[in-house]
Amino acid sequence: MTDIRFNPNHKVVVLTGAGISAESGIKTFRDNNGLWESHNVYDVATPEGFSSNPRLVWQFYKQRYAQLSQVEPNAGHYALVELEHFLKKNFCLVTQNIDGLHKKAGNTEIIEMHGTLKKVLCSKCNSKYKMSEVNLEEELPRCLSCNGILRPDVVWFGEVPYKLELISRKTMMADFFIVIGTSGVVYPAAHFLILAKQNNAYTIGVNKDLPDNYHFIDEFHKGLSGSILPSLVKKWINHEQS
Ligand code: BV8
Ligand code: ZN
């Protein structure tokens, strides 16, 4: 278990990946039967793939967007809401996920560093729209102001993730850095655990398997986040005497 106990003055940064949404029924990328087994990353998650075959990319993201109306946050997501309620402004949730489930669960201090399936942007004039405002019947949804081809507002390989400066600042000030449900293979996201460790944070991992950057983890809890995170959070915020 864990001897860690947070107090409300502790600064805690949490970084999540696809694993925290797995128990909600959303496929991860690199597990068996993962997304990258049935799609070529290059074709569907790079700017080059989009410019050479935008229809294929839209098919891939429309499928994932359609699934969002059928999925709910799981106990792992709700445990992070409880943690934010305890830590208030000392809590920061950075997610690599684009499924919006942390927001749906009730977290508010969220940085979606790889963007979100809920928004689209124009590949020509950069106007932003909600995905729900777009006519998804169209094979290639178009921008209302310049008729350019719209694209999902997600960060593809080779593109710079959102809010890196802010995430770095929060990470360097963190007392605790917790990584949950991520394989730790994608950079710069996987770098923040290392940055936290270099700045004397105590690092905690909650994952089904050992992530790639596990040697930067001080305390590792192997398991499914939906089943082990709720009791860990209760212990960390001392709601459950040891
Ligand atoms: C960048 C959004 C420059 C879209 C994603 C060559 C050319 C260009 C770049 C590179 C290159 N070589 C390397 C790079 C860098 C590249 C990279 O890291 N590649 C890797 C693959 C080697 N990174 C980039 O291109 C990034 N941009 O470098 O720009 C730059 C950067 C900084 C400053 C200046 C310039 C952009 C990366 C973002 C790409 N977009 N997604 C979409 O979602 O469709 S990445 C995609 O993979 C996801 O977003 C996710 O964030 C990411 C990581 O996946 P995970 O979340 O970790 O999921 P995964 O399936 O891998 O693992 C799941 C884990 O959960 C497993 O460990 C499993 O055991 C565990 N698990 C499963 N179930 C559970 C569980 N754990 C707990 N409970 C469970 N129930
Ligand atoms: Zn436009």
Coordinates of C-alpha atoms and ligand atoms in Angstrom, one line a residue:
M1 CA 0.0 0.0 0.0
T2 CA 1.3 3.5 0.6
D3 CA 2.5 5.6 3.6
I4 CA 2.1 8.8 1.7
R5 CA -0.3 11.4 3.2
F6 CA -1.1 14.6 1.4
N7 CA -2.0 17.8 3.2
P8 CA -3.9 20.6 1.3
N9 CA -0.6 22.6 0.9
H10 CA 1.1 19.9 -1.1
K11 CA 1.4 20.7 -4.8
V12 CA 0.4 17.7 -6.8
V13 CA 0.6 17.2 -10.5
V14 CA -1.1 14.2 -12.1
L15 CA -0.3 13.0 -15.7
T16 CA -2.8 10.6 -17.2
G17 CA -2.7 8.5 -20.4
A18 CA -5.1 6.2 -22.3
G19 CA -4.9 3.5 -19.5
I20 CA -7.2 5.5 -17.1
S21 CA -10.0 5.5 -19.8
A22 CA -9.5 1.8 -20.6
E23 CA -12.1 0.6 -18.0
S24 CA -14.6 3.1 -19.5
G25 CA -14.3 1.0 -22.7
I26 CA -12.0 3.3 -24.7
K27 CA -9.2 1.4 -26.5
T28 CA -5.6 2.3 -25.5
F29 CA -2.9 2.7 -28.2
R30 CA -0.3 0.2 -27.4
D31 CA -2.0 -2.6 -25.5
N32 CA -2.9 -5.7 -27.4
N33 CA -5.9 -5.0 -29.6
G34 CA -4.9 -1.3 -29.2
L35 CA -5.7 1.5 -31.7
W36 CA -2.2 1.3 -33.3
E37 CA -2.8 -2.4 -34.1
S38 CA -5.6 -1.6 -36.5
H39 CA -4.4 1.8 -37.8
N40 CA -1.1 3.0 -39.2
V41 CA -0.1 5.8 -36.8
Y42 CA 1.6 7.6 -39.7
D43 CA -1.6 7.6 -41.8
V44 CA -4.0 8.8 -39.2
A45 CA -2.1 10.7 -36.5
T46 CA 0.4 12.9 -38.5
P47 CA -0.1 16.2 -40.5
E48 CA 1.4 14.4 -43.5
G49 CA -1.2 11.6 -43.2
F50 CA -3.9 14.3 -43.0
S51 CA -2.8 16.1 -46.1
S52 CA -2.4 13.0 -48.1
N53 CA -5.7 11.4 -47.1
P54 CA -7.9 13.6 -44.9
R55 CA -10.9 11.3 -45.5
L56 CA -9.2 8.4 -43.8
V57 CA -8.2 10.6 -40.9
W58 CA -11.7 11.9 -40.5
Q59 CA -13.0 8.3 -40.6
F60 CA -10.6 7.4 -37.7
Y61 CA -11.6 10.4 -35.5
K62 CA -15.3 10.3 -36.3
Q63 CA -15.3 6.7 -35.0
R64 CA -13.6 7.7 -31.8
Y65 CA -15.8 10.8 -31.4
A66 CA -19.0 8.7 -31.9
Q67 CA -17.9 6.4 -29.1
L68 CA -17.7 9.3 -26.6
S69 CA -21.5 9.5 -26.4
Q70 CA -21.6 5.9 -25.1
V71 CA -18.8 6.0 -22.5
E72 CA -18.8 7.3 -18.9
P73 CA -15.9 8.1 -16.5
N74 CA -14.9 5.2 -14.3
A75 CA -13.9 5.0 -10.6
G76 CA -10.3 6.0 -11.5
H77 CA -11.5 9.3 -13.0
Y78 CA -13.8 10.0 -10.0
A79 CA -10.9 9.4 -7.6
L80 CA -9.0 12.3 -9.2
V81 CA -12.0 14.5 -8.7
E82 CA -11.9 13.7 -5.0
L83 CA -8.2 14.5 -5.0
E84 CA -8.8 17.9 -6.6
H85 CA -11.5 18.7 -4.1
F86 CA -8.9 18.0 -1.3
L87 CA -6.0 19.9 -2.9
K88 CA -8.0 22.7 -4.6
K89 CA -5.6 25.1 -6.4
N90 CA -2.6 23.0 -5.5
F91 CA -3.8 20.3 -7.8
C92 CA -3.1 20.1 -11.6
L93 CA -4.3 17.4 -13.9
V94 CA -2.4 17.0 -17.2
T95 CA -3.9 14.5 -19.6
Q96 CA -2.7 13.0 -22.8
N97 CA -6.2 11.8 -23.5
I98 CA -8.5 13.5 -25.9
D99 CA -11.7 11.8 -24.7
G100 CA -12.9 14.6 -22.3
L101 CA -13.7 12.0 -19.5
H102 CA -11.8 13.9 -16.8
K103 CA -14.0 17.0 -17.4
K104 CA -17.1 14.8 -17.6
A105 CA -16.1 13.3 -14.2
G106 CA -15.9 16.8 -12.6
N107 CA -12.2 17.8 -12.6
T108 CA -11.7 21.5 -13.5
E109 CA -7.9 22.1 -13.4
I110 CA -7.3 20.1 -16.6
I111 CA -4.6 20.6 -19.2
E112 CA -5.4 18.6 -22.4
M113 CA -1.9 18.6 -23.8
H114 CA -2.7 16.5 -26.8
G115 CA -5.9 18.4 -27.6
T116 CA -9.5 17.1 -27.6
L117 CA -11.9 15.2 -29.8
K118 CA -14.6 17.7 -28.7
K119 CA -13.1 20.5 -30.9
V120 CA -12.1 21.0 -34.5
L121 CA -10.0 23.7 -36.1
C122 CA -9.7 25.0 -39.6
S123 CA -6.5 23.8 -41.4
K124 CA -6.6 27.0 -43.4
C125 CA -7.7 29.9 -41.1
N126 CA -7.3 28.2 -37.7
S127 CA -10.9 29.1 -36.6
K128 CA -12.0 26.7 -33.9
Y129 CA -15.4 25.1 -33.6
K130 CA -17.1 22.5 -31.3
M131 CA -17.2 19.1 -32.9
S132 CA -20.9 19.1 -32.1
E133 CA -21.4 22.1 -34.4
V134 CA -19.9 20.3 -37.4
N135 CA -21.9 18.4 -39.9
L136 CA -20.3 15.0 -39.6
E137 CA -22.4 13.7 -42.4
E138 CA -19.9 15.5 -44.7
E139 CA -17.0 13.3 -45.6
L140 CA -14.7 16.4 -45.3
P141 CA -16.2 18.9 -42.9
R142 CA -15.6 22.5 -44.1
C143 CA -14.9 25.8 -42.2
L144 CA -17.9 28.1 -42.1
S145 CA -15.9 31.2 -42.7
C146 CA -13.2 30.2 -45.3
N147 CA -14.5 26.8 -46.5
G148 CA -11.1 25.3 -45.6
I149 CA -11.0 21.6 -44.6
L150 CA -11.5 21.2 -40.8
R151 CA -9.3 18.9 -38.7
P152 CA -9.7 17.5 -35.2
D153 CA -8.1 19.8 -32.6
V154 CA -5.7 17.0 -31.5
V155 CA -1.9 17.1 -31.5
W156 CA -0.4 14.7 -34.0
F157 CA 3.1 13.2 -34.1
G158 CA 5.5 15.9 -35.2
E159 CA 3.3 18.7 -33.8
V160 CA 4.0 20.6 -30.6
P161 CA 1.7 19.7 -27.7
Y162 CA -0.3 22.4 -25.9
K163 CA 0.8 24.4 -22.8
L164 CA 4.2 22.8 -22.5
E165 CA 5.6 25.9 -20.7
L166 CA 2.8 25.9 -18.1
I167 CA 3.1 22.1 -17.5
S168 CA 6.9 22.4 -17.0
R169 CA 6.4 25.2 -14.5
K170 CA 3.8 23.2 -12.5
T171 CA 5.9 20.1 -12.7
M172 CA 9.1 21.8 -11.4
M173 CA 7.1 23.2 -8.4
A174 CA 5.4 19.9 -7.6
D175 CA 5.9 18.1 -4.3
F176 CA 4.3 15.0 -5.8
F177 CA 4.1 13.9 -9.4
I178 CA 1.7 11.0 -10.2
V179 CA 1.6 9.2 -13.5
I180 CA -1.4 7.0 -14.2
G181 CA -2.3 4.8 -17.2
T182 CA 0.5 5.7 -19.6
S183 CA 3.2 3.7 -21.3
G184 CA 5.7 6.6 -21.0
V185 CA 6.9 6.2 -24.6
V186 CA 5.6 9.4 -26.1
Y187 CA 7.6 12.6 -25.7
P188 CA 7.5 15.3 -24.5
A189 CA 4.7 14.0 -22.2
A190 CA 7.0 11.2 -20.9
H191 CA 9.6 13.8 -20.0
F192 CA 7.6 15.5 -17.3
L193 CA 8.1 12.5 -14.9
I194 CA 11.8 12.9 -15.4
L195 CA 11.6 16.7 -14.9
A196 CA 9.6 16.2 -11.7
K197 CA 12.2 13.8 -10.4
Q198 CA 15.0 16.2 -11.3
N199 CA 13.2 18.8 -9.2
N200 CA 12.9 16.6 -6.1
A201 CA 9.3 15.7 -6.4
Y202 CA 8.3 12.3 -5.0
T203 CA 7.0 10.4 -8.0
I204 CA 4.2 7.8 -7.9
G205 CA 3.1 5.4 -10.7
V206 CA -0.3 3.6 -11.0
N207 CA -0.3 1.4 -14.1
K208 CA -1.3 -2.1 -15.4
D209 CA 2.3 -2.7 -16.4
L210 CA 5.6 -1.1 -15.8
P211 CA 5.9 2.0 -18.0
D212 CA 9.0 2.7 -20.1
N213 CA 10.3 5.5 -17.8
Y214 CA 9.6 3.4 -14.6
H215 CA 13.1 4.0 -13.2
F216 CA 12.0 7.6 -12.4
I217 CA 9.1 6.3 -10.3
D218 CA 9.7 6.3 -6.5
E219 CA 6.5 4.3 -5.6
F220 CA 4.8 2.0 -8.2
H221 CA 1.4 0.5 -7.8
K222 CA 0.7 -2.2 -10.4
G223 CA -3.0 -2.6 -11.2
L224 CA -6.0 -1.2 -13.0
S225 CA -6.6 2.4 -12.1
G226 CA -10.3 1.9 -11.8
S227 CA -9.8 -0.6 -9.0
I228 CA -6.7 0.6 -7.1
L229 CA -6.8 4.4 -7.5
P230 CA -9.9 5.1 -5.3
S231 CA -8.4 3.4 -2.2
L232 CA -5.0 5.0 -2.8
V233 CA -6.5 8.5 -3.0
K234 CA -8.5 7.8 0.2
K235 CA -5.3 6.8 2.0
W236 CA -3.3 9.8 0.5
I237 CA -5.9 12.3 1.8
N238 CA -6.3 10.3 5.0
H239 CA -10.0 9.6 4.7
E240 CA -9.2 6.1 5.7
Q241 CA -7.1 5.5 8.8
S242 CA -4.2 3.1 7.9
Ligands
BV8_1 C1 6.8 16.5 -30.8 C2 -3.2 12.6 -29.9 C3 8.2 18.3 -31.4 C4 -3.9 12.0 -31.1 C5 -1.0 11.6 -29.6 C6 10.0 11.7 -35.3 C7 9.4 12.8 -35.9 C8 8.6 13.7 -35.1 C9 8.5 13.5 -33.7 C10 9.2 12.4 -33.2 C11 9.9 11.5 -34.0 N1 10.4 10.5 -33.2 C12 10.0 10.7 -31.9 C13 9.3 11.8 -31.9 C14 8.6 12.4 -30.8 C15 7.2 11.9 -30.8 C16 7.2 10.6 -30.0 O1 7.3 10.7 -28.8 N2 7.1 9.4 -30.6 C17 7.2 8.2 -29.9 C18 6.2 7.2 -30.3 C19 8.6 7.7 -30.0 N3 6.4 12.9 -30.2 C20 5.8 13.8 -30.9 O2 5.7 13.8 -32.1 C21 5.1 14.9 -30.1 N4 5.5 16.2 -30.7 O3 7.7 15.8 -30.4 O4 6.9 17.8 -31.4 C22 8.4 19.2 -30.3 C23 8.1 18.8 -29.0 C24 8.4 19.7 -28.0 C25 9.0 21.0 -28.2 C26 9.3 21.3 -29.5 C27 9.0 20.4 -30.6 C28 3.6 14.8 -30.2 C29 3.1 13.6 -29.5 C30 1.6 13.6 -29.4 C31 1.0 12.6 -30.5 N5 -0.4 12.5 -30.3 N6 -2.3 11.5 -29.4 C32 -4.8 10.9 -30.8 O5 -5.0 10.6 -29.6 O6 -5.2 10.3 -31.8 S1 0.0 10.4 -28.8 C33 -1.0 9.1 -28.2 O7 0.0 8.3 -27.5 C34 -1.9 9.5 -27.1 O8 -2.4 10.8 -27.2 C35 -1.2 9.3 -25.8 O9 -0.9 10.6 -25.3 C36 0.1 8.9 -26.3 C37 0.7 7.9 -25.2 O10 -0.1 6.8 -25.2 P1 -0.6 6.4 -23.7 O11 -1.6 7.4 -23.2 O12 0.6 6.1 -22.8 O13 -1.3 5.0 -24.1 P2 -0.6 3.6 -24.4 O14 -1.6 2.8 -25.1 O15 0.7 3.9 -25.0 O16 -0.3 3.0 -23.0 C38 -1.5 2.8 -22.1 C39 -0.8 2.4 -20.8 O17 -1.9 2.2 -19.8 C40 -0.1 1.1 -20.8 O18 1.1 1.3 -20.0 C41 -1.0 0.1 -20.1 O19 -0.3 -0.9 -19.4 C42 -1.7 1.0 -19.2 N7 -3.1 0.5 -18.8 C43 -4.0 -0.1 -19.7 N8 -5.2 -0.2 -19.0 C44 -5.0 0.3 -17.8 C45 -3.7 0.8 -17.6 N9 -3.2 1.3 -16.5 C46 -4.0 1.4 -15.5 N10 -5.3 0.9 -15.5 C47 -5.8 0.4 -16.6 N11 -7.1 -0.1 -16.6
ZN2 ZN -11.3 28.5 -42.1

